[in-house]
mmCIF file of C-alpha atoms in Angstrom:
data_model
loop_
_atom_site.group_PDB
_atom_site.id
_atom_site.type_symbol
_atom_site.label_atom_id
_atom_site.label_comp_id
_atom_site.label_asym_id
_atom_site.label_seq_id
_atom_site.Cartn_x
_atom_site.Cartn_y
_atom_site.Cartn_z
ATOM 1 C CA MET A 193 0.029 0.016 -0.025
ATOM 2 C CA SER A 194 1.580 3.260 -1.023
ATOM 3 C CA LEU A 195 0.714 6.469 1.007
ATOM 4 C CA THR A 196 0.849 9.629 -0.916
ATOM 5 C CA LEU A 197 0.763 13.252 0.322
ATOM 6 C CA ASP A 198 -0.913 16.198 -1.640
ATOM 7 C CA ARG A 199 1.643 19.078 -2.329
ATOM 8 C CA LYS A 200 -0.576 21.368 -0.348
ATOM 9 C CA ASP A 201 -0.238 19.096 2.900
ATOM 10 C CA ASP A 202 3.774 18.564 2.437
ATOM 11 C CA PRO A 203 5.407 20.594 5.130
ATOM 12 C CA ALA A 204 8.323 21.539 3.116
ATOM 13 C CA THR A 205 6.248 22.667 0.165
ATOM 14 C CA SER A 206 3.770 24.613 2.240
ATOM 15 C CA ALA A 207 6.830 26.419 3.883
ATOM 16 C CA HIS A 208 7.849 27.682 0.554
ATOM 17 C CA THR A 209 4.473 28.760 -0.589
ATOM 18 C CA THR A 210 2.736 30.136 2.318
ATOM 19 C CA PRO A 211 4.541 33.249 3.952
ATOM 20 C CA PRO A 212 4.434 33.740 7.683
ATOM 21 C CA GLU A 213 1.960 36.085 8.876
ATOM 22 C CA GLN A 214 3.200 39.360 9.662
ATOM 23 C CA PRO A 215 2.150 41.297 12.571
ATOM 24 C CA PRO A 216 0.071 44.527 11.501
ATOM 25 C CA ARG A 217 2.200 47.631 11.308
ATOM 26 C CA SER A 218 1.120 50.620 13.432
ATOM 27 C CA ARG A 219 1.038 54.000 12.011
ATOM 28 C CA ASP A 220 4.242 55.150 14.045
ATOM 29 C CA GLN A 221 6.057 51.972 12.824
ATOM 30 C CA GLY A 222 5.328 52.580 9.159
ATOM 31 C CA SER A 223 6.554 56.174 8.779
ATOM 32 C CA GLY A 224 9.696 57.902 9.643
ATOM 33 C CA HIS A 225 7.661 60.718 10.887
ATOM 34 C CA GLY A 226 6.263 58.469 13.726
ATOM 35 C CA LYS A 227 9.667 57.472 14.879
ATOM 36 C CA ARG A 228 10.646 61.036 14.960
ATOM 37 C CA LYS A 229 7.349 62.164 16.638
ATOM 38 C CA GLY A 230 8.096 59.453 19.313
ATOM 39 C CA ARG A 231 11.643 60.570 20.062
ATOM 40 C CA ARG A 232 10.537 64.198 20.817
ATOM 41 C CA GLN A 233 8.109 63.137 23.273
ATOM 42 C CA GLY A 234 9.113 63.571 26.684
ATOM 43 C CA PRO A 235 8.264 64.679 30.233
ATOM 44 C CA ARG A 236 6.600 68.172 29.828
ATOM 45 C CA ARG A 237 7.867 71.033 32.125
ATOM 46 C CA PRO A 238 5.142 71.985 34.634
ATOM 47 C CA LEU A 239 3.211 75.086 33.717
ATOM 48 C CA PRO A 240 4.662 77.198 36.816
ATOM 49 C CA ALA A 241 8.136 76.341 35.812
ATOM 50 C CA THR A 242 7.280 77.508 32.197
ATOM 51 C CA MET A 243 5.672 80.614 33.507
ATOM 52 C CA ALA A 244 8.598 81.297 35.816
ATOM 53 C CA LEU A 245 11.158 80.881 32.978
ATOM 54 C CA TYR A 246 9.295 83.235 30.895
ATOM 55 C CA VAL A 247 9.206 85.900 33.480
ATOM 56 C CA LEU A 248 12.978 85.383 34.111
ATOM 57 C CA ILE A 249 13.590 85.910 30.301
ATOM 58 C CA ALA A 250 11.357 88.938 30.297
ATOM 59 C CA ALA A 251 13.048 90.483 33.234
ATOM 60 C CA THR A 252 16.547 89.620 31.795
ATOM 61 C CA PHE A 253 15.730 91.395 28.349
ATOM 62 C CA ALA A 254 14.144 94.363 30.208
ATOM 63 C CA LEU A 255 17.322 94.839 32.452
ATOM 64 C CA PHE A 256 19.306 95.281 29.177
ATOM 65 C CA ALA A 257 16.924 96.775 26.862
ATOM 66 C CA ILE A 258 15.717 99.604 29.063
ATOM 67 C CA PRO A 259 18.824 101.457 29.596
ATOM 68 C CA LEU A 260 19.580 101.105 25.860
ATOM 69 C CA TYR A 261 16.269 102.637 24.858
ATOM 70 C CA TRP A 262 16.658 105.454 27.308
ATOM 71 C CA LEU A 263 20.127 106.112 26.117
ATOM 72 C CA PHE A 264 18.716 106.381 22.426
ATOM 73 C CA SER A 265 15.502 108.151 23.405
ATOM 74 C CA SER A 266 17.157 110.726 25.410
ATOM 75 C CA ALA A 267 19.634 111.540 22.615
ATOM 76 C CA LEU A 268 16.557 112.631 20.676
ATOM 77 C CA LYS A 269 14.847 114.468 23.392
ATOM 78 C CA PRO A 270 14.492 118.262 23.923
ATOM 79 C CA GLU A 271 16.424 119.188 27.011
ATOM 80 C CA HIS A 272 13.420 119.681 29.312
ATOM 81 C CA GLU A 273 12.040 116.292 28.745
ATOM 82 C CA ILE A 274 15.303 114.477 30.005
ATOM 83 C CA TYR A 275 14.586 116.006 33.201
ATOM 84 C CA THR A 276 10.708 115.606 33.541
ATOM 85 C CA TYR A 277 9.046 113.564 36.215
ATOM 86 C CA PRO A 278 7.103 111.335 35.281
ATOM 87 C CA LEU A 279 9.487 109.943 33.100
ATOM 88 C CA THR A 280 8.852 110.705 29.297
ATOM 89 C CA TRP A 281 9.533 107.502 27.456
ATOM 90 C CA ILE A 282 8.816 108.903 23.788
ATOM 91 C CA PRO A 283 9.999 112.191 22.677
ATOM 92 C CA SER A 284 7.613 114.653 21.916
ATOM 93 C CA THR A 285 9.609 115.834 19.003
ATOM 94 C CA LEU A 286 12.974 114.575 17.547
ATOM 95 C CA GLU A 287 16.072 116.700 18.299
ATOM 96 C CA TRP A 288 18.453 115.680 15.681
ATOM 97 C CA SER A 289 20.438 118.793 16.452
ATOM 98 C CA ASN A 290 21.764 116.975 19.701
ATOM 99 C CA PHE A 291 23.779 114.759 17.346
ATOM 100 C CA ALA A 292 25.034 117.828 15.302
ATOM 101 C CA GLU A 293 26.184 119.661 18.304
ATOM 102 C CA ALA A 294 27.885 117.016 19.973
ATOM 103 C CA TRP A 295 29.908 116.271 16.609
ATOM 104 C CA THR A 296 30.810 120.167 16.437
ATOM 105 C CA SER A 297 31.456 120.716 20.226
ATOM 106 C CA ALA A 298 34.309 118.270 19.993
ATOM 107 C CA PRO A 299 36.865 117.067 17.278
ATOM 108 C CA PHE A 300 34.505 113.781 16.840
ATOM 109 C CA GLY A 301 35.944 113.302 13.410
ATOM 110 C CA ALA A 302 39.637 112.861 14.707
ATOM 111 C CA PHE A 303 38.243 110.760 17.616
ATOM 112 C CA LEU A 304 36.459 108.285 15.244
ATOM 113 C CA ARG A 305 39.550 108.244 12.988
ATOM 114 C CA ASN A 306 41.873 107.432 15.938
ATOM 115 C CA SER A 307 39.572 104.695 17.411
ATOM 116 C CA ILE A 308 38.961 102.884 13.984
ATOM 117 C CA ILE A 309 42.655 102.845 13.793
ATOM 118 C CA THR A 310 43.753 101.568 16.881
ATOM 119 C CA THR A 311 40.654 99.285 16.896
ATOM 120 C CA VAL A 312 41.216 97.409 13.666
ATOM 121 C CA VAL A 313 45.066 97.333 13.723
ATOM 122 C CA GLY A 314 45.325 96.589 17.249
ATOM 123 C CA THR A 315 42.799 93.703 17.165
ATOM 124 C CA GLY A 316 44.338 92.207 13.699
ATOM 125 C CA LEU A 317 47.704 92.239 15.480
ATOM 126 C CA GLU A 318 46.541 90.914 18.766
ATOM 127 C CA ILE A 319 44.850 88.015 17.067
ATOM 128 C CA GLY A 320 47.580 87.283 15.002
ATOM 129 C CA VAL A 321 49.928 86.841 17.853
ATOM 130 C CA ALA A 322 47.331 84.584 19.777
ATOM 131 C CA LEU A 323 46.890 82.258 16.916
ATOM 132 C CA LEU A 324 50.571 81.925 16.327
ATOM 133 C CA SER A 325 50.964 81.383 20.188
ATOM 134 C CA ALA A 326 48.140 79.153 20.477
ATOM 135 C CA TYR A 327 49.306 76.774 17.646
ATOM 136 C CA ALA A 328 52.800 76.617 19.038
ATOM 137 C CA PHE A 329 51.506 75.364 22.282
ATOM 138 C CA ALA A 330 48.844 73.081 20.824
ATOM 139 C CA PHE A 331 51.018 71.401 18.020
ATOM 140 C CA VAL A 332 54.785 72.362 18.360
ATOM 141 C CA TYR A 333 56.930 70.521 20.862
ATOM 142 C CA PHE A 334 60.029 72.426 22.409
ATOM 143 C CA ARG A 335 61.773 72.260 25.445
ATOM 144 C CA GLY A 336 60.175 74.253 28.399
ATOM 145 C CA LYS A 337 56.733 74.490 26.700
ATOM 146 C CA MET A 338 54.838 73.798 29.772
ATOM 147 C CA LEU A 339 56.759 76.403 31.844
ATOM 148 C CA VAL A 340 56.227 79.197 29.477
ATOM 149 C CA PHE A 341 52.601 78.134 28.967
ATOM 150 C CA ALA A 342 52.109 78.216 32.842
ATOM 151 C CA LEU A 343 53.623 81.782 33.049
ATOM 152 C CA MET A 344 51.552 83.191 30.136
ATOM 153 C CA VAL A 345 48.471 81.613 31.643
ATOM 154 C CA GLY A 346 49.296 82.908 35.123
ATOM 155 C CA SER A 347 49.607 86.477 33.731
ATOM 156 C CA LEU A 348 45.856 86.147 33.594
ATOM 157 C CA MET A 349 45.491 86.196 37.383
ATOM 158 C CA LEU A 350 47.295 89.770 37.535
ATOM 159 C CA PRO A 351 45.208 93.056 37.361
ATOM 160 C CA GLY A 352 45.909 94.740 33.743
ATOM 161 C CA HIS A 353 46.721 97.991 35.437
ATOM 162 C CA ILE A 354 49.842 96.532 37.221
ATOM 163 C CA THR A 355 51.917 96.873 33.808
ATOM 164 C CA LEU A 356 50.493 100.426 33.080
ATOM 165 C CA LEU A 357 53.579 102.176 34.585
ATOM 166 C CA VAL A 358 55.967 99.793 33.027
ATOM 167 C CA ASN A 359 54.437 100.339 29.841
ATOM 168 C CA TYR A 360 54.255 103.863 29.979
ATOM 169 C CA ILE A 361 57.890 104.367 30.868
ATOM 170 C CA THR A 362 58.992 102.192 27.960
ATOM 171 C CA ILE A 363 56.674 104.183 25.477
ATOM 172 C CA SER A 364 58.084 107.474 26.813
ATOM 173 C CA ASN A 365 61.527 106.334 26.405
ATOM 174 C CA LEU A 366 60.968 105.233 23.080
ATOM 175 C CA GLY A 367 59.408 108.619 22.003
ATOM 176 C CA TRP A 368 56.051 106.924 21.322
ATOM 177 C CA LEU A 369 53.773 109.279 23.157
ATOM 178 C CA ASN A 370 50.947 110.626 21.144
ATOM 179 C CA THR A 371 51.414 108.163 18.329
ATOM 180 C CA TYR A 372 49.663 105.095 16.892
ATOM 181 C CA GLN A 373 52.282 102.750 17.741
ATOM 182 C CA GLY A 374 52.310 104.035 21.341
ATOM 183 C CA LEU A 375 48.403 103.293 21.500
ATOM 184 C CA ILE A 376 48.579 99.910 19.695
ATOM 185 C CA LEU A 377 51.809 97.956 20.298
ATOM 186 C CA PRO A 378 51.648 97.549 24.245
ATOM 187 C CA GLY A 379 48.306 95.607 23.899
ATOM 188 C CA ILE A 380 48.852 92.989 21.257
ATOM 189 C CA GLY A 381 50.029 90.353 23.613
ATOM 190 C CA SER A 382 47.011 89.006 25.060
ATOM 191 C CA ALA A 383 47.153 86.172 27.179
ATOM 192 C CA PHE A 384 43.291 85.737 27.111
ATOM 193 C CA ALA A 385 42.768 85.603 23.549
ATOM 194 C CA MET A 386 45.755 82.846 23.245
ATOM 195 C CA PHE A 387 44.298 80.695 25.971
ATOM 196 C CA LEU A 388 40.758 81.108 24.294
ATOM 197 C CA ILE A 389 41.782 79.744 20.858
ATOM 198 C CA TYR A 390 44.284 77.280 22.317
ATOM 199 C CA GLN A 391 41.516 75.472 24.181
ATOM 200 C CA GLN A 392 39.617 75.197 20.782
ATOM 201 C CA MET A 393 42.818 74.119 19.079
ATOM 202 C CA ARG A 394 43.146 71.156 21.478
ATOM 203 C CA GLN A 395 39.890 69.699 20.235
ATOM 204 C CA VAL A 396 41.333 69.365 16.473
ATOM 205 C CA PRO A 397 42.354 65.778 15.993
ATOM 206 C CA GLU A 398 46.167 65.512 15.575
ATOM 207 C CA GLU A 399 45.586 62.734 12.803
ATOM 208 C CA LEU A 400 44.597 65.644 10.420
ATOM 209 C CA VAL A 401 47.830 67.802 11.348
ATOM 210 C CA ASP A 402 49.879 64.696 11.161
ATOM 211 C CA ALA A 403 48.562 64.009 7.584
ATOM 212 C CA ALA A 404 49.083 67.454 6.385
ATOM 213 C CA ARG A 405 52.664 67.021 7.740
ATOM 214 C CA VAL A 406 53.100 63.943 5.843
ATOM 215 C CA ASP A 407 51.805 65.678 2.847
ATOM 216 C CA GLY A 408 54.905 68.131 3.200
ATOM 217 C CA ALA A 409 52.737 71.033 4.609
ATOM 218 C CA SER A 410 54.891 73.519 6.558
ATOM 219 C CA HIS A 411 53.540 74.645 9.910
ATOM 220 C CA MET A 412 52.070 77.921 8.431
ATOM 221 C CA ARG A 413 50.283 75.819 5.807
ATOM 222 C CA ARG A 414 48.996 73.343 8.375
ATOM 223 C CA MET A 415 47.642 76.160 10.504
ATOM 224 C CA HIS A 416 45.969 78.220 7.634
ATOM 225 C CA ALA A 417 44.513 74.870 5.806
ATOM 226 C CA VAL A 418 43.710 72.600 8.762
ATOM 227 C CA VAL A 419 43.529 74.189 12.003
ATOM 228 C CA ILE A 420 41.927 77.526 11.258
ATOM 229 C CA PRO A 421 38.839 76.376 9.375
ATOM 230 C CA ILE A 422 38.113 74.225 12.164
ATOM 231 C CA CYS A 423 38.655 76.748 14.966
ATOM 232 C CA ARG A 424 36.859 79.646 13.024
ATOM 233 C CA PRO A 425 33.808 80.007 15.304
ATOM 234 C CA MET A 426 36.045 80.497 18.545
ATOM 235 C CA ILE A 427 38.761 82.723 16.544
ATOM 236 C CA LEU A 428 35.683 84.913 15.407
ATOM 237 C CA THR A 429 34.307 85.031 18.976
ATOM 238 C CA ALA A 430 37.935 85.814 20.399
ATOM 239 C CA THR A 431 38.068 88.721 17.717
ATOM 240 C CA LEU A 432 34.791 90.042 18.885
ATOM 241 C CA ILE A 433 35.823 90.413 22.302
ATOM 242 C CA VAL A 434 39.256 91.897 21.577
ATOM 243 C CA LEU A 435 37.595 94.138 19.162
ATOM 244 C CA ILE A 436 34.918 95.742 21.584
ATOM 245 C CA THR A 437 37.675 95.672 24.419
ATOM 246 C CA LYS A 438 39.796 97.903 22.236
ATOM 247 C CA TRP A 439 37.092 100.081 21.052
ATOM 248 C CA ASN A 440 36.023 100.909 24.666
ATOM 249 C CA ASP A 441 39.399 101.290 26.087
ATOM 250 C CA PHE A 442 39.756 104.405 28.128
ATOM 251 C CA VAL A 443 42.678 104.407 30.615
ATOM 252 C CA TRP A 444 45.679 103.338 28.279
ATOM 253 C CA PRO A 445 44.692 106.282 25.614
ATOM 254 C CA LEU A 446 44.030 108.671 28.313
ATOM 255 C CA ILE A 447 47.628 108.114 29.745
ATOM 256 C CA VAL A 448 49.710 108.065 26.365
ATOM 257 C CA THR A 449 47.898 110.878 24.618
ATOM 258 C CA SER A 450 47.876 114.451 25.659
ATOM 259 C CA THR A 451 46.654 116.434 22.350
ATOM 260 C CA SER A 452 43.041 116.272 20.919
ATOM 261 C CA ASP A 453 44.016 115.139 17.653
ATOM 262 C CA MET A 454 45.272 111.547 19.072
ATOM 263 C CA ARG A 455 42.437 111.364 21.456
ATOM 264 C CA THR A 456 39.941 108.164 20.634
ATOM 265 C CA LEU A 457 36.214 108.119 21.231
ATOM 266 C CA PRO A 458 35.677 107.333 24.939
ATOM 267 C CA ILE A 459 38.257 109.986 25.879
ATOM 268 C CA GLY A 460 36.360 112.442 23.607
ATOM 269 C CA LEU A 461 33.078 111.559 25.428
ATOM 270 C CA MET A 462 34.608 112.747 28.713
ATOM 271 C CA PHE A 463 35.830 115.793 26.744
ATOM 272 C CA LEU A 464 32.238 116.551 25.613
ATOM 273 C CA ARG A 465 30.962 116.356 29.060
ATOM 274 C CA SER A 466 33.437 119.218 30.132
ATOM 275 C CA GLN A 467 32.781 121.090 27.139
ATOM 276 C CA GLU A 468 29.061 120.982 27.569
ATOM 277 C CA GLY A 469 28.616 120.822 31.101
ATOM 278 C CA TYR A 470 26.464 118.582 33.181
ATOM 279 C CA ASP A 471 23.243 120.644 32.325
ATOM 280 C CA ALA A 472 23.458 119.621 28.457
ATOM 281 C CA TRP A 473 22.793 116.151 28.703
ATOM 282 C CA GLY A 474 21.064 115.848 25.132
ATOM 283 C CA PRO A 475 24.362 116.283 23.363
ATOM 284 C CA VAL A 476 26.150 113.957 25.839
ATOM 285 C CA MET A 477 23.635 111.322 25.373
ATOM 286 C CA ALA A 478 24.014 111.895 21.421
ATOM 287 C CA GLY A 479 27.794 111.399 21.810
ATOM 288 C CA THR A 480 27.389 108.471 23.762
ATOM 289 C CA VAL A 481 25.129 107.073 21.061
ATOM 290 C CA ILE A 482 27.954 107.559 18.650
ATOM 291 C CA VAL A 483 30.488 105.963 20.650
ATOM 292 C CA ALA A 484 28.344 102.830 21.392
ATOM 293 C CA ALA A 485 26.478 102.430 17.840
ATOM 294 C CA PRO A 486 29.157 100.823 15.845
ATOM 295 C CA MET A 487 29.945 98.142 18.560
ATOM 296 C CA LEU A 488 26.342 97.329 18.746
ATOM 297 C CA ILE A 489 26.010 96.857 15.130
ATOM 298 C CA VAL A 490 29.270 94.706 15.004
ATOM 299 C CA PHE A 491 27.991 92.583 17.679
ATOM 300 C CA PHE A 492 24.579 91.797 16.186
ATOM 301 C CA LEU A 493 26.106 91.167 12.956
ATOM 302 C CA ALA A 494 28.963 88.870 14.171
ATOM 303 C CA GLN A 495 26.539 86.991 16.782
ATOM 304 C CA ARG A 496 24.534 85.309 13.705
ATOM 305 C CA ARG A 497 27.988 84.276 12.086
ATOM 306 C CA ILE A 498 29.085 82.655 15.379
ATOM 307 C CA ILE A 499 26.041 80.604 15.924
ATOM 308 C CA GLY A 500 26.214 79.672 12.141
ATOM 309 C CA GLY A 501 29.815 78.696 12.194
ATOM 310 C CA ILE A 502 29.461 76.377 15.251
ATOM 311 C CA THR A 503 26.464 74.746 13.577
ATOM 312 C CA ALA A 504 28.305 74.208 10.304
ATOM 313 C CA GLY A 505 31.878 73.821 11.316
ATOM 314 C CA ALA A 506 31.220 71.306 13.762
ATOM 315 C CA LEU A 507 33.844 68.261 13.658
ATOM 316 C CA LYS A 508 32.222 64.790 13.738
ATOM 317 C CA GLY A 509 34.533 61.845 15.018
#
């Protein structure tokens, strides 16, 4: 007696012909949108904490915005509205003559020229020295490197006014009083900018620098082609800090200059107050706007570049 199996009852055949049952796909599993949505979900912040955060942000914004608004509005107010109580937040008439009076009461053209020259040239030299120093400490090996680095970083612990007398005596002996080199050169060595850029250069993989060295690139070529593009956001941040510091510098230009044709804008603002007296605050406020506006514009323009540079220039391992 022969036993025969139908092909549809054969286990081997049925295994090949009948696909296993698939579990039903949920809506979240079938689309990448559902996965992304699932990852975004998390414990929500309680409503009182959210409200407190918004209040804190608004208070911080008001702390910085109200003085700036008062400065710009007072520069355009008539003289009597600056002293009125309750306070006048919106000028009744725009007194653009305050800016003309501030500009003509003191040689603001010379002040502006001196500030631009000392700030741009001084910032370029200081960042250049900081780049070379940071690269040397990060990628060049020489005897006594850690001792020199410790001395430079240790200088950050000293107040900057300690070196004023020594620098003044040096500049005076060189005959550089009331000159651009006397204003610029003593401040080009910045341990702060060097240390800031050095910390970023430490994050650059040494394999990239070694690969450039194997290809025959010199130190300058390695720094320009490999290191600086990766560290560009931090270099821009250091440049912005140094730029604002030099533009607002008051003590050193006051010491080494004694003529109006070499004064800078912060010194000129003090000169404007002595010329106008403490009763004419309209021109004084207008002069303050002239001093503060360039750095405010530079800051808001550079801020977007810093954020974009951090986002686009991140190095993935």
